[in-house]
C-alpha cells in the first residue's frame, strides 16, 4: 500500500505501461469487444484512459483474488445512481449490491435465509409447476424464440418465489420496468462517470421510472402483508427476518432488497437457460448423451433435490455452459483507499472492472477455451477466481444455489420433452447489456418431438467470436445425431 503523495499514474519501474488512450464510451458501447482488445493488447491488467479519467480492468485469477477477496478495500459500486434523499430512486438502490462494510454484512445475513438449502427445497415444486405450464404451450413444428420463453418463465418464477404470487401480468410488468430501470441506471452511471452532457435530461426520466417501479413493488409488499400468512416465499421470510439484536427490515430496506433480488434473479437465469439450450442444440453428441442420462434416471420428469446431485453430465454441461457464455459478463469495484495493483498505484476511487467473459476463455486456465467441452470438468478442480460465473469472495452471488436449482429442474424437463434445433441460418448475437451477456437477436429454435434427431445448425452472428461451434468428436454444424 502507498501513501497519497507518492501516487503516480503508473509505476515508473514497469517497462510496459498497460494503458490505452481512447474513448471511455467504447467500453459502455461494447464491453466485450473493448475488454477483449485491452486484454489482447496488455494482458491481465490494463487501463482505458480519456482526458485523465481512467477505468482499470483486471483479468485472470491473481488479480481477481486480490480484488474480490478484499471487500474492505474494494467496495461494490453497482452502476446505480443514488438519487435525492427520500426519493424512490434512493430507496430502490438500497439493496445489497450497493451496500458495503458492516451494513452489507448485516443485510447479507438477513437476506441469506431464504436462499439456503432448506428454503430452496420448498421452491423446487413451484419451479416444476411453472416449467410444466410453459411446456404445455409448446407444440412440435413451432419455431419459438426460446430467449423470450425463458425470460417470461423466469419472470413468473421470480415473482412466485420472491413474492409468493403467480400473477403473470404483474410479474411481466415489474420485470420489464426493472429491466428498463437497470439499463437506465447503468447508462447514467457510466455517463456520470465520463461526464456525458446528455445525462441530465435522462436523470429526471430515471427518477420518474423509479417512482412508478417503487409503487408496484410496494403494492406487492402490502399485498403479501395483507394476506397475513406465513408463506415460504422470499418476501415473507424477509418480512420475518431479524438480526441478532432482534431488528427487522424497514419498508424502505425491503423495497431496496426486493428490487435487487428481482433484478438479479430473472435475467441472469433466463440468459443462462437460453445459452445452455443453445450450446446443447449445437452439440448433438453431448445433447444426446445428456438426454440418455436424464431419461434413464428421471423417465421424463424433473429431478428431486437428491436426484439433482446424481446427474453428472447435467452438472458438467451447466458448468461448462456458464464458463463459455457466462450470464454475468463483468462487474465493478472501487478502491476506498490508495492501493497498488500490478503496475498501477491507484488513487482512491478508481473504478476497477473484473470480467468473467475475459477470464473464462484464458487458454492457460482452460485448454481449447472457446470449445464447449463439458468433459473437461471430469476430475478437474480450478481456483474460484478462475471460474466464477457467480463471482467469488464475500460478495459472491447470494442466489447461486437457487439459480443452479432452477437450471437443474428446468433443463431436464425441456430436453426430455422436446428436441430443440436452432433455426438454420439464424443470426445469434451475444451482447453485454447492463453487465449481462444476452442473446440480443433472440434465440429462434424449432421445436420437435423428442424422437427427432439431434441436429446442429449453421448460424451467423458474433456468437462465433465467443464459442467455437464444433462437436467434441469432430462433427461440424449441419450434422445429425440419431435420437
Ligand atoms: C445464473 C444466474 C445468476 C448469475 C450468473 C448470477 C451472478 C452474480 C454475480 C456475478 C454476482 C456478483 C456481482 C458483483 O460482485 O458485483 C451476483 C450477486 C448477487 N446475486 Fe446473483 N446471479 C444469478 C442468479 C441470482 C439469483 C437467482 C438471485 C436471487 C434471487 C441472485 C441474487 C444476487 C444477489 C443478492 C447478489 C449480491 C450479493 C452481494 O453483494 O452480497 N442472483 N450474482
Coordinates of C-alpha atoms and ligand atoms in Angstrom, one line a residue:
X1 CA 0.0 0.0 0.0
X2 CA 1.3 3.5 -0.7
X3 CA 0.6 6.9 0.8
X4 CA -1.2 9.6 -1.1
X5 CA 1.7 12.0 -2.0
X6 CA 3.7 9.2 -3.6
X7 CA 1.0 8.3 -6.0
X8 CA 1.8 8.4 -9.7
X9 CA -0.4 7.3 -12.6
X10 CA 1.6 4.2 -13.0
X11 CA 4.6 2.5 -11.6
X12 CA 7.6 4.0 -13.5
X13 CA 9.5 0.8 -12.9
X14 CA 7.2 -1.0 -15.2
X15 CA 8.5 -1.2 -18.7
X16 CA 5.2 -1.7 -20.5
X17 CA 2.6 0.7 -19.4
X18 CA -0.7 -1.1 -19.9
X19 CA -2.8 2.0 -20.8
X20 CA -4.8 2.5 -23.9
X21 CA -5.7 6.1 -24.6
X22 CA -9.2 6.1 -26.1
X23 CA -12.9 6.8 -25.6
X24 CA -14.3 5.5 -22.3
X25 CA -17.6 5.3 -24.2
X26 CA -16.1 2.4 -26.1
X27 CA -16.4 0.4 -23.0
X28 CA -20.1 1.2 -22.4
X29 CA -20.9 0.8 -26.1
X30 CA -19.4 -2.7 -26.5
X31 CA -17.9 -4.0 -23.2
X32 CA -16.9 -7.4 -24.7
X33 CA -15.0 -6.0 -27.7
X34 CA -13.4 -3.3 -25.6
X35 CA -12.3 -5.6 -22.8
X36 CA -11.0 -8.2 -25.2
X37 CA -9.0 -5.7 -27.1
X38 CA -7.5 -4.4 -23.8
X39 CA -6.7 -8.0 -22.8
X40 CA -5.1 -8.8 -26.1
X41 CA -3.0 -5.6 -26.1
X42 CA -1.9 -5.5 -22.5
X43 CA -2.6 -8.9 -20.8
X44 CA -4.1 -9.4 -17.4
X45 CA -4.2 -5.7 -16.3
X46 CA -5.0 -2.7 -18.3
X47 CA -6.5 0.8 -18.2
X48 CA -8.6 2.7 -20.6
X49 CA -7.9 6.4 -20.2
X50 CA -9.6 9.5 -21.6
X51 CA -8.6 13.0 -20.6
X52 CA -7.1 11.8 -17.3
X53 CA -10.1 9.7 -16.4
X54 CA -9.4 6.1 -16.1
X55 CA -11.1 2.7 -15.9
X56 CA -8.9 -0.1 -14.8
X57 CA -9.5 -3.7 -16.0
X58 CA -8.3 -6.8 -14.2
X59 CA -8.4 -10.3 -15.8
X60 CA -7.3 -13.7 -14.5
X61 CA -7.3 -15.4 -11.1
X62 CA -4.4 -13.5 -9.5
X63 CA -5.9 -10.0 -9.8
X64 CA -9.5 -11.3 -9.3
X65 CA -8.4 -12.8 -6.0
X66 CA -6.7 -9.6 -4.9
X67 CA -9.8 -7.5 -5.5
X68 CA -12.7 -9.8 -4.8
X69 CA -11.3 -11.3 -1.6
X70 CA -10.8 -7.8 0.0
X71 CA -14.2 -6.3 0.4
X72 CA -12.8 -3.8 2.9
X73 CA -10.6 -2.0 0.3
X74 CA -12.6 -2.8 -2.8
X75 CA -16.2 -1.7 -2.5
X76 CA -19.0 -2.7 -4.7
X77 CA -20.4 0.2 -6.6
X78 CA -23.1 -1.1 -8.8
X79 CA -23.8 1.2 -11.7
X80 CA -26.7 2.8 -10.0
X81 CA -27.5 6.5 -9.5
X82 CA -28.4 7.0 -5.8
X83 CA -31.0 9.8 -6.4
X84 CA -32.0 12.5 -3.9
X85 CA -32.6 11.7 -0.2
X86 CA -36.1 10.3 0.5
X87 CA -36.6 9.6 -3.2
X88 CA -37.9 6.3 -4.7
X89 CA -34.6 6.1 -6.6
X90 CA -32.6 6.3 -3.3
X91 CA -34.8 3.5 -1.7
X92 CA -34.6 1.3 -4.8
X93 CA -30.8 1.5 -4.8
X94 CA -30.6 0.5 -1.1
X95 CA -30.2 -3.2 -1.9
X96 CA -27.3 -5.5 -1.2
X97 CA -25.4 -4.7 -4.4
X98 CA -24.9 -1.0 -3.3
X99 CA -24.0 -1.8 0.3
X100 CA -20.6 -2.1 1.8
X101 CA -18.9 -2.7 5.1
X102 CA -20.9 -3.6 8.3
X103 CA -24.2 -2.6 6.6
X104 CA -23.6 -5.1 3.8
X105 CA -22.7 -7.8 6.3
X106 CA -25.8 -7.3 8.4
X107 CA -28.1 -7.2 5.4
X108 CA -26.4 -10.2 3.7
X109 CA -27.1 -12.2 6.9
X110 CA -30.8 -11.0 6.9
X111 CA -31.3 -11.8 3.2
X112 CA -29.4 -15.1 3.3
X113 CA -32.1 -17.2 5.0
X114 CA -34.4 -17.6 2.0
X115 CA -31.5 -18.8 -0.2
X116 CA -30.3 -21.6 2.0
X117 CA -31.0 -25.3 1.1
X118 CA -33.9 -25.7 3.5
X119 CA -35.8 -22.9 1.8
X120 CA -34.8 -23.9 -1.7
X121 CA -36.3 -27.3 -1.2
X122 CA -39.6 -25.6 -0.9
X123 CA -39.1 -23.7 -4.2
X124 CA -38.5 -26.9 -6.3
X125 CA -42.2 -27.7 -6.7
X126 CA -43.0 -24.2 -7.9
X127 CA -40.3 -24.5 -10.5
X128 CA -41.7 -27.8 -11.8
X129 CA -45.2 -26.4 -11.9
X130 CA -44.3 -23.3 -13.8
X131 CA -42.0 -25.2 -16.2
X132 CA -44.8 -27.7 -16.9
X133 CA -47.2 -24.8 -17.6
X134 CA -44.7 -23.2 -20.0
X135 CA -44.1 -26.5 -21.9
X136 CA -47.8 -27.2 -22.2
X137 CA -47.9 -24.4 -24.8
X138 CA -45.1 -25.8 -26.9
X139 CA -46.0 -27.8 -29.9
X140 CA -43.8 -29.8 -32.3
X141 CA -43.4 -27.9 -35.5
X142 CA -43.3 -24.5 -33.9
X143 CA -40.5 -22.0 -34.2
X144 CA -40.1 -20.3 -30.9
X145 CA -38.0 -17.5 -29.6
X146 CA -36.5 -19.5 -26.7
X147 CA -35.0 -16.4 -25.1
X148 CA -38.4 -14.8 -24.9
X149 CA -39.8 -18.0 -23.4
X150 CA -37.1 -18.3 -20.8
X151 CA -37.5 -14.6 -19.9
X152 CA -41.2 -14.9 -19.4
X153 CA -40.8 -18.2 -17.5
X154 CA -38.2 -16.6 -15.2
X155 CA -40.4 -13.6 -14.5
X156 CA -43.1 -15.9 -13.3
X157 CA -40.6 -18.0 -11.3
X158 CA -39.1 -14.9 -9.7
X159 CA -42.4 -13.4 -8.9
X160 CA -43.7 -16.6 -7.4
X161 CA -40.6 -17.4 -5.4
X162 CA -39.8 -13.9 -4.3
X163 CA -43.3 -12.6 -3.6
X164 CA -45.3 -15.8 -3.3
X165 CA -47.7 -14.8 -6.1
X166 CA -48.0 -16.2 -9.5
X167 CA -49.5 -13.1 -11.1
X168 CA -48.0 -13.3 -14.6
X169 CA -49.2 -9.9 -15.8
X170 CA -47.9 -8.1 -12.8
X171 CA -44.6 -10.1 -12.9
X172 CA -44.1 -9.2 -16.6
X173 CA -44.9 -5.6 -15.8
X174 CA -42.5 -5.3 -12.9
X175 CA -39.9 -7.4 -14.8
X176 CA -40.0 -5.0 -17.8
X177 CA -39.8 -2.0 -15.6
X178 CA -36.9 -3.4 -13.7
X179 CA -35.1 -4.2 -17.0
X180 CA -35.6 -0.6 -18.1
X181 CA -34.6 0.8 -14.7
X182 CA -31.4 -1.3 -14.5
X183 CA -30.4 -0.3 -18.1
X184 CA -31.1 3.4 -17.4
X185 CA -29.1 3.3 -14.2
X186 CA -26.3 1.6 -16.0
X187 CA -26.2 4.1 -18.8
X188 CA -26.5 7.0 -16.5
X189 CA -23.9 5.6 -14.0
X190 CA -21.4 5.3 -16.8
X191 CA -22.5 8.7 -18.3
X192 CA -21.9 10.4 -15.0
X193 CA -18.5 8.9 -14.6
X194 CA -17.4 10.1 -18.1
X195 CA -19.2 13.5 -17.7
X196 CA -21.5 12.8 -20.7
X197 CA -23.5 16.1 -21.1
X198 CA -26.6 14.2 -22.3
X199 CA -27.2 12.6 -19.0
X200 CA -29.1 15.4 -17.2
X201 CA -32.2 15.0 -19.3
X202 CA -32.3 11.3 -18.7
X203 CA -31.9 11.8 -15.0
X204 CA -35.5 13.1 -14.5
X205 CA -36.9 10.2 -16.6
X206 CA -35.0 7.8 -14.3
X207 CA -36.5 9.3 -11.2
X208 CA -40.0 9.1 -12.7
X209 CA -39.5 5.4 -13.6
X210 CA -38.2 4.8 -10.1
X211 CA -41.4 6.2 -8.6
X212 CA -43.6 4.0 -10.7
X213 CA -41.5 0.9 -10.0
X214 CA -41.4 1.6 -6.3
X215 CA -45.2 1.9 -6.2
X216 CA -45.5 -1.6 -7.9
X217 CA -43.0 -3.2 -5.5
X218 CA -44.7 -1.6 -2.5
X219 CA -48.1 -2.9 -3.8
X220 CA -46.5 -6.4 -3.8
X221 CA -45.2 -6.0 -0.3
X222 CA -48.5 -4.7 1.0
X223 CA -50.5 -7.5 -0.7
X224 CA -48.1 -10.0 0.9
X225 CA -48.6 -8.4 4.4
X226 CA -52.4 -8.2 4.0
X227 CA -52.6 -12.0 3.4
X228 CA -51.1 -12.3 6.9
X229 CA -49.9 -15.8 6.1
X230 CA -46.5 -17.3 6.9
X231 CA -45.6 -18.0 3.3
X232 CA -42.2 -19.5 2.4
X233 CA -41.6 -17.0 -0.4
X234 CA -38.6 -14.8 -0.1
X235 CA -40.6 -11.7 0.8
X236 CA -42.4 -13.4 3.7
X237 CA -39.1 -14.6 5.0
X238 CA -37.5 -11.2 4.7
X239 CA -40.5 -9.6 6.5
X240 CA -40.0 -12.1 9.4
X241 CA -36.1 -11.9 9.3
X242 CA -34.5 -10.5 12.5
X243 CA -30.8 -9.8 13.1
X244 CA -29.0 -10.8 16.3
X245 CA -30.4 -7.7 18.1
X246 CA -34.0 -8.6 17.1
X247 CA -34.2 -5.8 14.5
X248 CA -36.0 -6.4 11.2
X249 CA -36.1 -4.6 8.0
X250 CA -37.9 -1.3 7.4
X251 CA -40.2 -0.8 4.4
X252 CA -37.5 1.2 2.7
X253 CA -35.0 -1.6 3.2
X254 CA -37.5 -4.2 2.0
X255 CA -38.1 -2.2 -1.2
X256 CA -34.3 -2.0 -1.8
X257 CA -33.7 -5.6 -1.3
X258 CA -36.8 -6.8 -3.2
X259 CA -35.8 -4.7 -6.3
X260 CA -32.2 -6.0 -6.3
X261 CA -33.4 -9.6 -5.9
X262 CA -35.9 -9.3 -8.7
X263 CA -33.4 -7.7 -10.9
X264 CA -30.5 -10.0 -10.1
X265 CA -32.6 -13.2 -10.4
X266 CA -34.6 -13.2 -13.5
X267 CA -32.5 -12.0 -16.4
X268 CA -29.3 -13.7 -15.3
X269 CA -31.1 -17.1 -15.0
X270 CA -33.1 -16.6 -18.3
X271 CA -29.8 -15.8 -20.1
X272 CA -28.1 -18.9 -18.6
X273 CA -31.0 -21.2 -19.5
X274 CA -31.0 -19.8 -23.1
X275 CA -27.2 -20.2 -23.6
X276 CA -27.4 -23.7 -22.1
X277 CA -30.1 -24.7 -24.6
X278 CA -28.2 -23.1 -27.5
X279 CA -25.0 -24.9 -26.7
X280 CA -26.7 -28.2 -26.3
X281 CA -28.6 -27.8 -29.5
X282 CA -25.3 -27.1 -31.3
X283 CA -23.5 -30.1 -29.8
X284 CA -25.7 -33.1 -30.8
X285 CA -23.4 -35.7 -29.3
X286 CA -23.3 -34.1 -25.9
X287 CA -27.1 -33.4 -26.0
X288 CA -27.8 -37.0 -27.0
X289 CA -25.7 -38.3 -24.1
X290 CA -27.3 -35.9 -21.7
X291 CA -30.8 -37.0 -22.8
X292 CA -29.8 -40.6 -22.2
X293 CA -28.6 -39.8 -18.7
X294 CA -31.8 -37.9 -17.9
X295 CA -34.3 -40.4 -19.3
X296 CA -32.5 -43.3 -17.6
X297 CA -32.8 -41.6 -14.2
X298 CA -35.8 -39.4 -14.5
X299 CA -38.1 -41.0 -17.1
X300 CA -39.2 -37.7 -18.4
X301 CA -39.8 -36.0 -15.1
X302 CA -37.9 -33.2 -13.2
X303 CA -35.3 -34.3 -10.7
X304 CA -35.9 -34.2 -7.0
X305 CA -33.2 -32.4 -5.0
X306 CA -31.4 -35.7 -4.2
X307 CA -31.5 -36.7 -7.9
X308 CA -30.0 -33.4 -8.9
X309 CA -26.8 -34.4 -7.2
X310 CA -26.6 -37.6 -9.2
X311 CA -26.7 -36.3 -12.8
X312 CA -23.0 -35.8 -13.5
X313 CA -23.3 -34.9 -17.2
X314 CA -26.1 -32.4 -16.4
X315 CA -23.8 -30.8 -13.8
X316 CA -20.8 -30.6 -16.2
X317 CA -22.9 -29.3 -19.1
X318 CA -24.3 -26.5 -17.0
X319 CA -20.9 -25.7 -15.6
X320 CA -19.3 -25.6 -19.0
X321 CA -22.1 -23.5 -20.5
X322 CA -21.6 -20.9 -17.7
X323 CA -17.9 -20.9 -18.4
X324 CA -18.2 -20.4 -22.2
X325 CA -21.1 -18.0 -22.2
X326 CA -21.4 -16.5 -18.7
X327 CA -24.6 -14.7 -18.0
X328 CA -22.8 -12.2 -15.8
X329 CA -20.0 -10.8 -18.1
X330 CA -18.3 -8.3 -15.8
X331 CA -18.8 -6.3 -12.7
X332 CA -17.2 -3.4 -10.9
X333 CA -15.4 -2.4 -7.7
X334 CA -14.0 0.9 -6.4
X335 CA -11.0 1.2 -4.1
X336 CA -11.8 3.2 -1.0
X337 CA -8.1 3.8 -0.2
X338 CA -5.0 4.2 -2.4
X339 CA -3.8 0.8 -3.5
X340 CA -1.1 -0.9 -5.6
X341 CA -2.3 -3.4 -8.1
X342 CA 0.0 -4.8 -10.7
X343 CA 2.0 -1.9 -12.2
X344 CA -0.6 0.6 -11.1
X345 CA -0.7 2.6 -7.9
X346 CA -4.3 3.7 -7.9
X347 CA -5.6 6.7 -6.2
X348 CA -8.7 6.2 -4.0
X349 CA -11.9 6.0 -6.0
X350 CA -10.7 4.3 -9.2
X351 CA -13.3 2.1 -10.9
X352 CA -12.0 -1.4 -11.4
X353 CA -13.7 -3.8 -13.7
X354 CA -13.3 -7.6 -13.4
X355 CA -14.7 -9.9 -16.0
X356 CA -15.8 -13.5 -16.4
X357 CA -16.2 -13.2 -20.1
X358 CA -12.5 -12.4 -20.5
X359 CA -11.1 -14.7 -17.6
X360 CA -13.1 -17.8 -18.5
X361 CA -11.6 -18.2 -22.0
X362 CA -7.9 -17.9 -20.9
X363 CA -6.1 -20.8 -22.6
X364 CA -3.7 -21.3 -19.7
X365 CA -6.7 -21.9 -17.5
X366 CA -8.8 -23.9 -19.9
X367 CA -7.2 -25.5 -22.9
X368 CA -9.2 -25.0 -26.2
X369 CA -11.0 -22.4 -24.2
X370 CA -13.6 -21.5 -26.8
X371 CA -15.0 -25.0 -27.2
X372 CA -17.9 -26.3 -25.3
X373 CA -16.4 -29.4 -23.7
X374 CA -18.4 -30.5 -20.6
X375 CA -16.0 -33.4 -20.1
X376 CA -13.1 -31.0 -19.4
X377 CA -14.5 -30.9 -15.8
X378 CA -14.0 -34.6 -15.2
X379 CA -11.7 -34.7 -12.3
X380 CA -10.7 -31.0 -12.8
X381 CA -10.6 -28.5 -10.0
X382 CA -9.9 -24.9 -10.5
X383 CA -9.5 -21.7 -8.5
X384 CA -12.7 -20.0 -7.6
X385 CA -11.1 -16.9 -9.0
X386 CA -10.5 -18.5 -12.4
X387 CA -14.0 -19.9 -12.9
X388 CA -16.5 -17.6 -11.3
X389 CA -19.9 -17.4 -13.0
X390 CA -21.3 -16.2 -9.7
X391 CA -18.2 -14.1 -8.8
X392 CA -16.2 -15.1 -5.7
X393 CA -15.3 -14.0 -2.2
X394 CA -17.5 -12.4 0.4
X395 CA -19.9 -10.9 -2.2
X396 CA -20.4 -14.0 -4.2
X397 CA -23.9 -14.3 -5.7
X398 CA -26.4 -15.0 -2.9
X399 CA -28.8 -16.7 -5.3
X400 CA -26.3 -19.2 -6.8
X401 CA -27.9 -22.3 -5.3
X402 CA -31.4 -21.1 -6.3
X403 CA -30.1 -20.4 -9.8
X404 CA -28.4 -23.8 -10.1
X405 CA -31.6 -25.5 -8.8
X406 CA -33.6 -23.6 -11.4
X407 CA -31.3 -24.7 -14.2
X408 CA -31.3 -28.3 -12.9
X409 CA -35.1 -28.5 -12.7
X410 CA -35.9 -26.7 -15.9
X411 CA -33.3 -28.0 -18.4
X412 CA -34.1 -31.7 -17.9
X413 CA -37.8 -31.1 -18.4
X414 CA -37.2 -29.3 -21.6
X415 CA -34.7 -31.6 -23.2
X416 CA -36.6 -34.8 -22.3
X417 CA -39.9 -33.5 -23.7
X418 CA -38.7 -31.8 -26.9
X419 CA -35.8 -31.7 -29.4
X420 CA -34.7 -28.1 -30.0
X421 CA -32.8 -27.2 -33.1
X422 CA -31.5 -23.7 -33.8
X423 CA -33.2 -22.3 -36.9
X424 CA -30.6 -22.8 -39.7
X425 CA -29.0 -19.5 -40.8
X426 CA -30.3 -17.6 -37.7
X427 CA -28.2 -14.7 -36.5
X428 CA -27.1 -15.4 -33.0
X429 CA -25.6 -12.4 -31.3
X430 CA -24.3 -12.2 -27.8
X431 CA -24.0 -8.7 -26.4
X432 CA -23.2 -7.4 -23.0
X433 CA -26.0 -5.2 -21.7
X434 CA -26.1 -3.9 -18.1
X435 CA -23.2 -6.3 -17.3
X436 CA -25.1 -9.4 -18.6
X437 CA -24.4 -11.4 -21.7
X438 CA -27.7 -11.6 -23.5
X439 CA -28.8 -13.1 -26.9
X440 CA -29.8 -9.8 -28.3
X441 CA -31.3 -11.2 -31.5
X442 CA -33.3 -13.7 -29.6
X443 CA -32.9 -17.4 -29.9
X444 CA -35.1 -18.9 -32.6
X445 CA -35.4 -22.6 -32.3
X446 CA -37.5 -25.3 -34.0
X447 CA -39.4 -27.5 -31.5
X448 CA -39.7 -31.2 -32.5
X449 CA -40.8 -34.5 -31.0
X450 CA -38.2 -36.0 -28.6
X451 CA -37.7 -38.8 -31.1
X452 CA -36.3 -36.3 -33.8
X453 CA -32.6 -36.5 -34.5
X454 CA -30.2 -34.1 -32.8
X455 CA -29.0 -31.6 -35.4
X456 CA -26.5 -28.7 -35.1
X457 CA -27.3 -25.8 -37.5
X458 CA -25.1 -23.4 -39.2
X459 CA -25.7 -20.0 -37.7
X460 CA -24.5 -16.4 -38.3
X461 CA -23.6 -13.7 -35.9
X462 CA -20.9 -12.7 -33.4
X463 CA -21.5 -15.9 -31.4
X464 CA -18.6 -17.3 -33.4
X465 CA -16.3 -14.8 -31.6
X466 CA -17.2 -16.4 -28.3
X467 CA -17.6 -20.1 -28.9
X468 CA -16.1 -22.5 -31.4
X469 CA -19.1 -24.4 -32.8
X470 CA -17.8 -27.8 -33.5
X471 CA -18.6 -31.1 -31.9
X472 CA -16.2 -32.7 -29.4
X473 CA -16.0 -35.7 -31.7
X474 CA -15.1 -33.6 -34.8
X475 CA -18.6 -33.4 -36.3
X476 CA -19.4 -29.9 -37.6
X477 CA -22.6 -27.9 -37.7
X478 CA -25.2 -29.3 -40.1
X479 CA -24.5 -32.9 -39.0
X480 CA -27.1 -35.1 -37.3
X481 CA -27.1 -37.5 -34.4
X482 CA -29.9 -40.0 -34.2
X483 CA -32.1 -39.8 -31.1
Ligands
LIG1 C1 -27.5 -17.9 -13.4 C2 -28.0 -16.9 -12.6 C3 -27.1 -15.9 -11.9 C4 -25.9 -15.5 -12.1 C5 -25.0 -15.8 -13.3 C6 -25.5 -14.5 -11.1 C7 -24.3 -13.9 -11.0 C8 -24.0 -13.0 -10.0 C9 -22.7 -12.3 -9.8 C10 -21.6 -12.5 -10.8 C11 -22.8 -11.6 -8.7 C12 -21.7 -10.7 -8.1 C13 -21.8 -9.3 -8.6 C14 -20.7 -8.4 -8.1 O1 -19.8 -8.9 -7.3 O2 -20.6 -7.2 -8.4 C15 -24.1 -11.8 -8.1 C16 -24.5 -11.1 -7.0 C17 -25.8 -11.3 -6.4 N1 -26.8 -12.1 -6.9 FE1 -26.6 -13.3 -8.5 N2 -26.6 -14.4 -10.2 C18 -27.6 -15.3 -10.7 C19 -28.8 -15.5 -10.1 C20 -29.2 -14.9 -8.9 C21 -30.5 -15.2 -8.2 C22 -31.5 -16.2 -8.7 C23 -30.6 -14.4 -7.2 C24 -31.6 -14.2 -6.1 C25 -32.8 -14.4 -6.2 C26 -29.3 -13.6 -7.1 C27 -29.0 -12.6 -6.2 C28 -27.8 -12.0 -6.1 C29 -27.5 -11.0 -5.0 C30 -28.5 -10.6 -3.9 C31 -26.2 -10.6 -5.2 C32 -25.5 -9.5 -4.4 C33 -24.6 -10.2 -3.4 C34 -23.8 -9.3 -2.5 O3 -23.5 -8.2 -3.0 O4 -23.6 -9.6 -1.4 N3 -28.6 -13.9 -8.2 N4 -24.8 -12.6 -8.9

